[in-house]
Coordinates of C-alpha atoms in Angstrom, one line a residue:
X18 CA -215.5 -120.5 28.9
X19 CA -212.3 -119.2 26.8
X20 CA -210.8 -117.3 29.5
X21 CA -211.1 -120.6 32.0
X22 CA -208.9 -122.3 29.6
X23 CA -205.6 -121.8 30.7
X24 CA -203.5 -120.3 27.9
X25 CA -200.1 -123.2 26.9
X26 CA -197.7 -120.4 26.6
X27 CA -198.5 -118.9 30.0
X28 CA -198.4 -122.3 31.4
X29 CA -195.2 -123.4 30.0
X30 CA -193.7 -119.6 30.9
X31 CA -195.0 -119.9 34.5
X32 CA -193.3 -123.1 35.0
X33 CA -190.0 -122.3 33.4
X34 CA -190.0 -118.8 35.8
X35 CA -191.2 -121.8 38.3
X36 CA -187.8 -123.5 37.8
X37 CA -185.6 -120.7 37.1
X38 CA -186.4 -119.4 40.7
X39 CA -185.7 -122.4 42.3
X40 CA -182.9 -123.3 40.5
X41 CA -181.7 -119.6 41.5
X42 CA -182.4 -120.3 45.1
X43 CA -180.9 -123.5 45.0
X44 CA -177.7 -121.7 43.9
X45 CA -177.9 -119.3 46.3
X46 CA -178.6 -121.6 49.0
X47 CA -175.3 -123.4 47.8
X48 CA -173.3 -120.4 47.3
X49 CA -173.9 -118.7 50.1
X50 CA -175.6 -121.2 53.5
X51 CA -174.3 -119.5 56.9
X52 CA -173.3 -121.9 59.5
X53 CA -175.7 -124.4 61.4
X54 CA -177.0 -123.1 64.6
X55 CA -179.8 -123.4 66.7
X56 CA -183.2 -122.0 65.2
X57 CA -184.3 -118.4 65.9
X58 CA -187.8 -117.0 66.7
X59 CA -188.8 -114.2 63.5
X60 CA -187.4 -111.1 64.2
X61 CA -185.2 -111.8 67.1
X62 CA -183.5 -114.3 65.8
X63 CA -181.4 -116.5 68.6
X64 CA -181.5 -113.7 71.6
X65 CA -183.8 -115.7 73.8
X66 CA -181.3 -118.7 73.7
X67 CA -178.1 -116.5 74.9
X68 CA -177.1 -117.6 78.1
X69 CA -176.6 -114.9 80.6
X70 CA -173.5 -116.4 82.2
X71 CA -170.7 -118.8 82.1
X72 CA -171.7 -118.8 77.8
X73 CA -168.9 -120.7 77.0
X74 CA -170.3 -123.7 78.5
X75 CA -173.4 -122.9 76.3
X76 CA -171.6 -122.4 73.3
X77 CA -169.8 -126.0 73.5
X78 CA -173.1 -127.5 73.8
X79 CA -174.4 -126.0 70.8
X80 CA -171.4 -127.6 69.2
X81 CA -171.7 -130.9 69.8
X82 CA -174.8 -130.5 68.6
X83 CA -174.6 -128.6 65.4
X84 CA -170.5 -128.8 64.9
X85 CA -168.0 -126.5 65.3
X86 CA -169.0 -123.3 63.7
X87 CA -171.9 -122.3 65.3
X88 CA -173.7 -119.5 63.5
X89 CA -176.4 -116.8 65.9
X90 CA -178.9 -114.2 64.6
X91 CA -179.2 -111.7 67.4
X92 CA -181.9 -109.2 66.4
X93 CA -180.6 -109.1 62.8
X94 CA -176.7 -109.1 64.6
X95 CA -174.8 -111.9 62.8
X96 CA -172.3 -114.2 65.5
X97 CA -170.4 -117.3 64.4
X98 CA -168.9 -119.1 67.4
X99 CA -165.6 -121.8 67.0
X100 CA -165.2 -124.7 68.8
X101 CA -162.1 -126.0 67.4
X102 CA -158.9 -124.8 67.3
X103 CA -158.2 -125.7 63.2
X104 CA -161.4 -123.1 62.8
X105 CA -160.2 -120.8 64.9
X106 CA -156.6 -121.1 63.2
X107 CA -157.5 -120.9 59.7
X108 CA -159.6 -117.7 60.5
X109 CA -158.3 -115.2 62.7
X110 CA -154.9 -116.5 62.3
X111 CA -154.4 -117.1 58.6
X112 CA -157.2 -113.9 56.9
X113 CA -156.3 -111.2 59.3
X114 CA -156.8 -108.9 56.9
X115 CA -160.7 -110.0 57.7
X116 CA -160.8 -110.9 61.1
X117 CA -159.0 -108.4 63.1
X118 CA -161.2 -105.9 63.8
X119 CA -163.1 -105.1 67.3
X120 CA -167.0 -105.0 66.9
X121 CA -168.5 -101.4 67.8
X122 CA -169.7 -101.8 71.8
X123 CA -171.7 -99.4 72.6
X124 CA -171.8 -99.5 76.2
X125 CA -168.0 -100.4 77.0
X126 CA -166.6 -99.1 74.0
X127 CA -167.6 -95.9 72.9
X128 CA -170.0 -94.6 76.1
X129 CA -167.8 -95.7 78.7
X130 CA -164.6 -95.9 76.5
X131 CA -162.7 -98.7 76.8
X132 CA -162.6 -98.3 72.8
X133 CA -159.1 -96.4 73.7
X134 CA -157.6 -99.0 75.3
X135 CA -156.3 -101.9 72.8
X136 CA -158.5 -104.4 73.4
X137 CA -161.4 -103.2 71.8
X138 CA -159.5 -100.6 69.5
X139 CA -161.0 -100.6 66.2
X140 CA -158.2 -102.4 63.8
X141 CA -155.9 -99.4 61.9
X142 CA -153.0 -97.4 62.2
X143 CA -153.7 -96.4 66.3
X144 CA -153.9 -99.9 67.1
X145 CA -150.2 -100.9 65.2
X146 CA -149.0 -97.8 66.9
X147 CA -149.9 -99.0 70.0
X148 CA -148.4 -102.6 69.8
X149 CA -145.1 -100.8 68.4
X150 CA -145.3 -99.2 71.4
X151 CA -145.3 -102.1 73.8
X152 CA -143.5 -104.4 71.8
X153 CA -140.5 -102.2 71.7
X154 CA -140.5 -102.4 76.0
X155 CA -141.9 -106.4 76.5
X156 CA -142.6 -107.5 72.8
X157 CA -140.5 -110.7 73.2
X158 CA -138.3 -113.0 75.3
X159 CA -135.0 -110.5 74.6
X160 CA -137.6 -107.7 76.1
X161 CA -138.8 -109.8 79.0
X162 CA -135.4 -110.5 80.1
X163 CA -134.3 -107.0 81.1
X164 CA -137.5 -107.5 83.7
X165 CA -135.9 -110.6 85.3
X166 CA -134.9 -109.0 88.4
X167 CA -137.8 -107.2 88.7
X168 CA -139.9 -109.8 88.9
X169 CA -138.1 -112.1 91.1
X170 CA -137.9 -109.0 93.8
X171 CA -141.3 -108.6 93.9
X172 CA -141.5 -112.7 93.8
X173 CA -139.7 -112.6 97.4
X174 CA -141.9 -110.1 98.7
X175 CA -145.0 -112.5 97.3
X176 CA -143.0 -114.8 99.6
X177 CA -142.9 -112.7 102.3
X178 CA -146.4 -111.9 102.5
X179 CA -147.6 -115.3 102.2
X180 CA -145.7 -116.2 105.4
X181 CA -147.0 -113.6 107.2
X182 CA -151.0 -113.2 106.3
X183 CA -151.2 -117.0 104.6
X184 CA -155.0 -116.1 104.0
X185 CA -155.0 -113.2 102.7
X186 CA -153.3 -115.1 99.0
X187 CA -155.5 -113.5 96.5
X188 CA -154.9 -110.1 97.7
X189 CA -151.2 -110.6 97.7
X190 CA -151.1 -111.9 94.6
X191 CA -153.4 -109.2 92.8
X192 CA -150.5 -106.7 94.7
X193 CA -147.7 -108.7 93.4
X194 CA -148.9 -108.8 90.2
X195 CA -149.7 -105.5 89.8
X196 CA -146.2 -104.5 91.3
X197 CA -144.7 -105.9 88.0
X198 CA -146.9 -104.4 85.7
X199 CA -147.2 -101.0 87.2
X200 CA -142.9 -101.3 87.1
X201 CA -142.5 -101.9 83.9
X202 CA -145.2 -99.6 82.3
X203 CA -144.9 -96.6 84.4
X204 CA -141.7 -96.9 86.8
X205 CA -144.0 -96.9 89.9
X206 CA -143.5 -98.8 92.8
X207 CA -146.4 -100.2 94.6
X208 CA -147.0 -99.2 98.2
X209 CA -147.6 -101.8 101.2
X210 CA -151.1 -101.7 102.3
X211 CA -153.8 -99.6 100.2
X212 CA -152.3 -98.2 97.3
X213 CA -154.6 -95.9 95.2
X214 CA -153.3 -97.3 91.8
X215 CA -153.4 -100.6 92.3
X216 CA -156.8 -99.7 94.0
X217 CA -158.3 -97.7 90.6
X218 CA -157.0 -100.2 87.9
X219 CA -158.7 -103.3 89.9
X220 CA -162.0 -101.6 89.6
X221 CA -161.6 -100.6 86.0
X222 CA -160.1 -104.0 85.5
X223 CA -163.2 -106.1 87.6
X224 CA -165.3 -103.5 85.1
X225 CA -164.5 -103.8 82.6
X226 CA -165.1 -107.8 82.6
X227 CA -168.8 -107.3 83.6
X228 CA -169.7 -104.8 81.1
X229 CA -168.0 -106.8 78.1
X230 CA -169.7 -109.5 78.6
X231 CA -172.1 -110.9 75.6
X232 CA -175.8 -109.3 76.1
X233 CA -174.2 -107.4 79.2
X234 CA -176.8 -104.2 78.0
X235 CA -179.5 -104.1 75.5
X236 CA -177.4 -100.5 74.2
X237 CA -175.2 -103.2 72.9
X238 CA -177.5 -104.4 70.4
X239 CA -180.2 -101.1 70.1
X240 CA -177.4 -98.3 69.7
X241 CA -180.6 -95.8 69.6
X242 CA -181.1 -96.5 73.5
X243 CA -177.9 -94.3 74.2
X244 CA -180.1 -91.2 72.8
X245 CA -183.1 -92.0 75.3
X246 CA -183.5 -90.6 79.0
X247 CA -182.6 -92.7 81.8
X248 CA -186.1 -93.5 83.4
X249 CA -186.6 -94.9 80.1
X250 CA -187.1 -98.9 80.2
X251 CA -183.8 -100.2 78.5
X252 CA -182.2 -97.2 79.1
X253 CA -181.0 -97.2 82.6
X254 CA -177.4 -98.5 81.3
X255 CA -177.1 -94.4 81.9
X256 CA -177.6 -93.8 85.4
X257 CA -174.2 -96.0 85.1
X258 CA -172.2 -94.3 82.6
X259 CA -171.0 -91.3 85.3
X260 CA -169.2 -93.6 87.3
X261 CA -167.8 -96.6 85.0
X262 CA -166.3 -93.0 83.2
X263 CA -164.8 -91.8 86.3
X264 CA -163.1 -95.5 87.0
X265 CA -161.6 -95.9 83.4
X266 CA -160.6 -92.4 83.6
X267 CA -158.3 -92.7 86.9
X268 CA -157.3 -95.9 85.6
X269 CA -155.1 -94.2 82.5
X270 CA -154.5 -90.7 84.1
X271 CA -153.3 -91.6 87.6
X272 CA -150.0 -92.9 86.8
X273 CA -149.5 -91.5 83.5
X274 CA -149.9 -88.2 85.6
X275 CA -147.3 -89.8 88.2
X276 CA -144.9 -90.0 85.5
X277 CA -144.7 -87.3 83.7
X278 CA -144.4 -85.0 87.3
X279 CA -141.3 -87.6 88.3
X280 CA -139.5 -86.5 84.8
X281 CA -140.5 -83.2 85.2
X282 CA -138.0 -83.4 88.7
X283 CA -135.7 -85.6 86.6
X284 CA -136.2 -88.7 88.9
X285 CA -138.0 -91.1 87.2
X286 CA -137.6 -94.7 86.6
X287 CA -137.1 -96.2 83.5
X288 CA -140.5 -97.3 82.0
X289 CA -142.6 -97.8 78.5
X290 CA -144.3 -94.6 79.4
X291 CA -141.2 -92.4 80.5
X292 CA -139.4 -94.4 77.3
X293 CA -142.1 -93.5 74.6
X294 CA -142.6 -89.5 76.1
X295 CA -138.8 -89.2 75.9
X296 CA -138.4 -90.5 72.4
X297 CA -141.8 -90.0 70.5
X298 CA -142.4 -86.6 68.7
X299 CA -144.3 -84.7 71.6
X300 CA -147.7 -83.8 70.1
X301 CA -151.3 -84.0 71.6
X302 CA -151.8 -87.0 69.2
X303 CA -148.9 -88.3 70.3
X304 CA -149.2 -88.4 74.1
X305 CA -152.7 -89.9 74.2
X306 CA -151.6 -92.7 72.2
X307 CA -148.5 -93.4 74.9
X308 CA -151.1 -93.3 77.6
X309 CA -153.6 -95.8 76.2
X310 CA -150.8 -97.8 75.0
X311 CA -149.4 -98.0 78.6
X312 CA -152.8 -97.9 80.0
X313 CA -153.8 -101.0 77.8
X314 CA -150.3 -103.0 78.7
X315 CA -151.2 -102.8 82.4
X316 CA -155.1 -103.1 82.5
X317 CA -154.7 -106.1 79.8
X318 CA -152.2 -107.7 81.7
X319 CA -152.8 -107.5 85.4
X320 CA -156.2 -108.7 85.9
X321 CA -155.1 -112.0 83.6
X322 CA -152.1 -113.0 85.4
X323 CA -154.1 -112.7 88.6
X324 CA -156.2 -115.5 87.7
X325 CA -154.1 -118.0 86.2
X326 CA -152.0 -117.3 89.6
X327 CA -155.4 -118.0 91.5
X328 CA -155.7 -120.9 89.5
X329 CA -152.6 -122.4 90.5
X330 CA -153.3 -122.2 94.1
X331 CA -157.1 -124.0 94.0
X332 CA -155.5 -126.8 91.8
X333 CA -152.4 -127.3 94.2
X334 CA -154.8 -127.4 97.0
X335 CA -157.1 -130.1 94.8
X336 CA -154.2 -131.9 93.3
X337 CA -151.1 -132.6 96.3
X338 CA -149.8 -135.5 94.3
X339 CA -148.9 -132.5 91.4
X340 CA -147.9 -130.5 93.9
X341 CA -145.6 -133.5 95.6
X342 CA -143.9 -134.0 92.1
X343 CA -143.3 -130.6 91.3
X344 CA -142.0 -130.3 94.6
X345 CA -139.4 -133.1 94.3
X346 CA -137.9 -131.8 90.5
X347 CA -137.1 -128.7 92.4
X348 CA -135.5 -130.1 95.2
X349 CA -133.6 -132.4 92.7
X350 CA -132.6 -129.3 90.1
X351 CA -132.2 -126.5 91.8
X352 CA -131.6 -127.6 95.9
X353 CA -132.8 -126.6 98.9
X354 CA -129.8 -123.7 98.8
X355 CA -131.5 -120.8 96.6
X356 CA -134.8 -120.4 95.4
X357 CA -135.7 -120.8 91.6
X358 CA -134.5 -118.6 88.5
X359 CA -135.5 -117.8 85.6
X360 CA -132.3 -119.6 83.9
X361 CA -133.9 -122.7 85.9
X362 CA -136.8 -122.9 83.3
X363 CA -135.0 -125.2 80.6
X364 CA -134.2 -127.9 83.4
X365 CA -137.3 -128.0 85.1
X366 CA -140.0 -130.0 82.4
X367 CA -142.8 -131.1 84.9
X368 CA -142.8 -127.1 86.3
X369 CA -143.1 -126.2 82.6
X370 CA -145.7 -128.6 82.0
X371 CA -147.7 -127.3 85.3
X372 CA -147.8 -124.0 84.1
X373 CA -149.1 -125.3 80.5
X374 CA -152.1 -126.6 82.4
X375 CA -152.7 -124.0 84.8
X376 CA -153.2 -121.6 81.5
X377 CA -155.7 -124.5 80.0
X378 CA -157.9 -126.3 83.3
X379 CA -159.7 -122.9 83.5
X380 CA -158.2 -120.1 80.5
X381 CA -158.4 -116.7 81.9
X382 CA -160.4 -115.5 79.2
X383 CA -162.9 -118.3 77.8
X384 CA -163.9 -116.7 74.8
X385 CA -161.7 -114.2 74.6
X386 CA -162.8 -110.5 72.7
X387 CA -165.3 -110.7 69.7
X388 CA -164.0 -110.1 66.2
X389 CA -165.3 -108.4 63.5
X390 CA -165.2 -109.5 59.8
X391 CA -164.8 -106.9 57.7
X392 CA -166.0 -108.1 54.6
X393 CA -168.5 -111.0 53.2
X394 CA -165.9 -114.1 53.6
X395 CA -166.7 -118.0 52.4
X396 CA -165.6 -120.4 54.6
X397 CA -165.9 -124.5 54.4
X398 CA -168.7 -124.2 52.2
X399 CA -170.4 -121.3 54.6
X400 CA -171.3 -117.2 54.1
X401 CA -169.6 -115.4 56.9
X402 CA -171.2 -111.6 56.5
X403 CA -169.7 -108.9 56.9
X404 CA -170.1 -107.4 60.4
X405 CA -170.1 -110.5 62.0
X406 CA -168.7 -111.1 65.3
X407 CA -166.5 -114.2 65.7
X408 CA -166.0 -115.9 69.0
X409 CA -163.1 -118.0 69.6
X410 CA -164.6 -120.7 72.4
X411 CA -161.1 -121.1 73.8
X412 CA -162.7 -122.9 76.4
X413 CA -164.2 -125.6 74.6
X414 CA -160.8 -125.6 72.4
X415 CA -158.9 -126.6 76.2
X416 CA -161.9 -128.8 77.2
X417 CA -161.9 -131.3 73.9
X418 CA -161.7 -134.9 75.1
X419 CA -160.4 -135.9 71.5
X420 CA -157.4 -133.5 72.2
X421 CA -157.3 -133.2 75.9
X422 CA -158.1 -136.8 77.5
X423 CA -160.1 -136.2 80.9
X424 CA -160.4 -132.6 80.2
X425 CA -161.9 -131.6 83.5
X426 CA -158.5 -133.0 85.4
X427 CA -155.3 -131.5 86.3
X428 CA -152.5 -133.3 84.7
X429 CA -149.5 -131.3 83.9
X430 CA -147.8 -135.3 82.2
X431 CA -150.2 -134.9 79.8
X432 CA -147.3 -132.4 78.2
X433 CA -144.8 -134.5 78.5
X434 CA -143.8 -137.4 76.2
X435 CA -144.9 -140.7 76.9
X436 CA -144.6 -144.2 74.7
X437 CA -148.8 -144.6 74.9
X438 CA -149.8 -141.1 74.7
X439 CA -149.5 -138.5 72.5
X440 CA -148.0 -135.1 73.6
X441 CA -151.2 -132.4 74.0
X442 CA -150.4 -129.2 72.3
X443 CA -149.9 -126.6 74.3
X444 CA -152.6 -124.4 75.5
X445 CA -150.3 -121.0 74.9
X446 CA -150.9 -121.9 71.5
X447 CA -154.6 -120.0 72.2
X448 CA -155.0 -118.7 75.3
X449 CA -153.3 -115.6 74.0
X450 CA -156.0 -114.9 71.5
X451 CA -155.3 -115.2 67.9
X452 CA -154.0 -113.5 64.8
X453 CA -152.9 -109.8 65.2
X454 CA -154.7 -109.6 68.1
X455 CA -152.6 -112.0 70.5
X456 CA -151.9 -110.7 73.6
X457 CA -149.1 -108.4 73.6
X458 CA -147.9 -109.1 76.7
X459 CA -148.0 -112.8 76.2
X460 CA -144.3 -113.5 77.0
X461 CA -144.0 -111.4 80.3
X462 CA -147.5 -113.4 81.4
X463 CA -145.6 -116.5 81.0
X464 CA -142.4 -115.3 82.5
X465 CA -144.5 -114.1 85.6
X466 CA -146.0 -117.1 86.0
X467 CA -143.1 -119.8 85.9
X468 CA -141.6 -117.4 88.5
X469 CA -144.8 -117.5 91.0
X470 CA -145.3 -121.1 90.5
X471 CA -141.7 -122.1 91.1
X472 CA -141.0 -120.1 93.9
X473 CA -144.3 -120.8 95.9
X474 CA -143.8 -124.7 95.3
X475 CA -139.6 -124.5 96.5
X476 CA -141.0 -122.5 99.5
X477 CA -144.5 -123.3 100.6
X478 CA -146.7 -126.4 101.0
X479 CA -150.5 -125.3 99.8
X480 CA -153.5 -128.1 100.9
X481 CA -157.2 -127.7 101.8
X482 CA -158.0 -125.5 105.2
X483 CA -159.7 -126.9 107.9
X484 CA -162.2 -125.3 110.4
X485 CA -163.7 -126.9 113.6
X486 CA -162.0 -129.9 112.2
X487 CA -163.6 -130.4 109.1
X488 CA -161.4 -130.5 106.0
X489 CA -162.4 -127.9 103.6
X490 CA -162.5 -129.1 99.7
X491 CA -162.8 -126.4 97.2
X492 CA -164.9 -126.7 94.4
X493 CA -163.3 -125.7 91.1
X494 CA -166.0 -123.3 90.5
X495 CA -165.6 -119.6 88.5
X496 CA -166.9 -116.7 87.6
X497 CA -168.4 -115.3 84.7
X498 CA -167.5 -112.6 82.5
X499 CA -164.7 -111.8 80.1
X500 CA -161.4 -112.4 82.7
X501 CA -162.5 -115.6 84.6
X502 CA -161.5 -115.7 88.0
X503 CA -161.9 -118.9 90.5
X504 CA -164.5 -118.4 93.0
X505 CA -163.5 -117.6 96.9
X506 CA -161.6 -120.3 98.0
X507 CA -159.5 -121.4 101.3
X508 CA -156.8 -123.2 101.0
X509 CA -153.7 -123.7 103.6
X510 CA -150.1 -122.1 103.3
X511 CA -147.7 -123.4 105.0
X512 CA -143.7 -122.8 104.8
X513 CA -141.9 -126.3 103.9
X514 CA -139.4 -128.0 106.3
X515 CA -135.5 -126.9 106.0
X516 CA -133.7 -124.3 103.9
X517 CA -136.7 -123.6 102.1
X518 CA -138.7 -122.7 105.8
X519 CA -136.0 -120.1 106.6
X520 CA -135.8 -118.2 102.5
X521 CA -139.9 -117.5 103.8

């Protein structure tokens, strides 16, 4: 009967244990609560509610449900996603000492090996040499300038070709582009027709973009798969690796290998690459770096411009009262005499404002590249772990009704001042990325793109094709993947009437 009778002392230590506990979870729970997000299943967390494309869409519906920071367990893998730009701001802008690392990708990164090239270059010493590197050839408007002539050369051919084969658009201006880019990196000059450069960095390019994707291959999350044969379920990422290898591989030696045999003859052009192997202390260490750095400037910036480009033509053929507009301030600035300049720029607003929403209706990369926090950080109230990866939804940033009214519509005035509306802020502002990982090549981006966009709108007319009479509307539909590209589209291309009809 005595040892039924529950002893006062243990009762009055159980409960004080009791409260202790909860007061330390409570504290805990205060200290230290990640992000909301949507509820995981035990053990694999939130991988079952990953979308498999298009995720930023995805993403901005998890915010409006659960606010801006959106935390995801993926098998024990911690992800906070930002659907605002103050988030995005305050943390990979203002604590890049924490943000600005790359997380470890199996598969693209360290099998295949994009981890060389800049993008996902783990954050250290390598990757400031490399941005030394480029920013001492394009790292700011003074930089860009010296290209000027460059790119209004290869402008005219852009013109040309557009005359000629009007249908062919997206293939001239993935050559035009890469013209520019393969100029000022490696001195080369693109061939008409096929051109086996051009030809190896759009594959690597296109590649790279599928297999960077979030959840593009299980290895991503179970690094162990690497280690298992290929007939292995999970593991058939392998039977892969052979040939994603080879295409990286003849994206960075190719014209690095061009180069160096023109200086070996003495009859090279002057270019990052023949700059850097002139002037840098020549050791192994040395010339890899160079010919990642260069590789990185031209596979980071080619397959970007191409888009916004692309993007520019479906919304000219959705939006002729834009096009109309933009028309008539270049007729009224510049004349039907000569075509547009760079010098042209400051006079030319609603061109300016254009191009500001050509980078935000659809940005070329949506969420950007993962970062990785390298140490446990508090933010608003919230544990971000260490090892997280942080996506920026750049996206949803653009797409924000309270910032951008009527998101889904083209409307280059909403950059321009107005007595009842207030000024948007300007998508450059993120579609570079963030912190000390924006885009190094931001400034010749926007430079090539005013030039394109002037030049085709003083010399061409673009509206929706028709076939067996039947107009042809495009829908503003895109791909998935990292670089987001518009979906095949026709549109016509026709010169304008007068001075302009005779430059084509």
């Amino acid at each position: 009967m005595a040892d039924a009778v529950l002893n006062p002392l243990h009762v009055i230590l159980t409960l004080a244990v009791t409260v202790l506990l909860i007061q330390l979870y409570r504290k805990l729970q205060q200290r230290s609560p990640y992000p909301p997000g949507p509820r995981g299943l035990p053990l694999i967390g939130n991988v079952l509610d990953m979308p498999t494309s298009h995720e930023w869409r995805r993403f901005a519906e998890w915010g409006e449900k659960y606010g801006d920071i959106v935390y995801l367990n993926l098998l024990g893998q911690p992800m906070v996603i930002l659907n605002s730009a103050p988030h995005a701001s305050a943390l990979l802008d203002k604590r890049g000492d924490v943000y600005s690392d790359r997380p470890v990708l199996a598969m693209s990164g360290e099998l295949v090996g994009w981890s060389r090239s800049l993008v996902l270059l783990p954050y250290g010493e390598r990757f400031r040499t490399y941005r030394r590197y480029i920013a001492r050839w394009i790292g700011g408007h003074a930089q860009v300038a010296r290209h000027v002539g460059l790119t209004e050369r290869e402008a005219d051919r852009l013109l040309l070709r557009l005359r000629d084969e009007p249908k062919d658009f997206r293939a001239h201006v993935r050559k035009f582009v890469g013209a520019i880019v393969l100029n000022i990196t490696y001195g080369y000059d693109v061939r008409e027709g096929a051109d086996p450069i051009v030809e190896a960095v759009d594959r690597a390019t296109d590649q790279f973009s599928a297999i960077t994707s979030p959840g593009a291959f299980l290895v991503d999350v179970f690094p162990v798969l690497r280690y298992l044969p290929s007939w292995v379920p999970g593991a058939r990422f392998k039977k892969q690796l052979p040939e994603y290898r080879r295409t990286i591989d003849a994206m960075a030696d190719l014209p690095f290998d061009f180069v160096k045999a023109q200086m070996a003859k003495q009859i090279d052009t002057p270019s990052l690459t023949s700059l850097l192997l002139r002037t840098e202390m020549q050791t192994e260490q040395n010339e890899f770096n160079i010919k990642w750095a260069a590789t990185s400037l031209y596979g980071g910036g080619a397959d970007t411009t191409v888009s916004a480009i692309d993007s520019f033509f479906l919304a000219m053929t959705l939006y002729p009262d834009v096009q109309r507009r933009a028309q008539a301030e270049i007729d009224a600035v510049v004349g039907p005499q000569r075509l547009p300049i760079s010098a042209d720029r400051a006079n030319l607003p609603y061109i300016e404002a254009l191009i500001k929403e050509v980078l935000r209706w659809n940005p070329v990369a949506p969420l950007g590249v993962a970062h990785r926090v390298t140490r446990d950080d508090f933010y608003e109230g919230y544990l971000i772990p260490k090892n997280t990866l942080v996506i920026a939804n750049i996206w949803k940033i653009l797409h924000d009704p309270d910032v951008y009214l009527d998101p889904f519509a083209f409307n280059p005035s909403r950059y321009l001042a107005a007595q009842t509306t207030p000024v948007a802020p300007d998508p450059k502002l993120f579609v570079f990325g963030f912190g000390r990982r924006i885009c190094p090549g931001m400034h010749l981006a926007d430079a090539t793109l005013f030039i394109t966009c002037a030049r085709v709108l003083a010399t061409f007319t673009i509206s929706k094709a028709v076939e067996n009479g039947q107009v042809l509307t495009p829908e503003p539909e895109y791909t998935s993947g990292t670089i987001s590209h518009p979906k095949p589209f026709k549109c016509k291309i026709e010169p304008r009437s007068g001075v302009a009809k005779n430059i084509a």
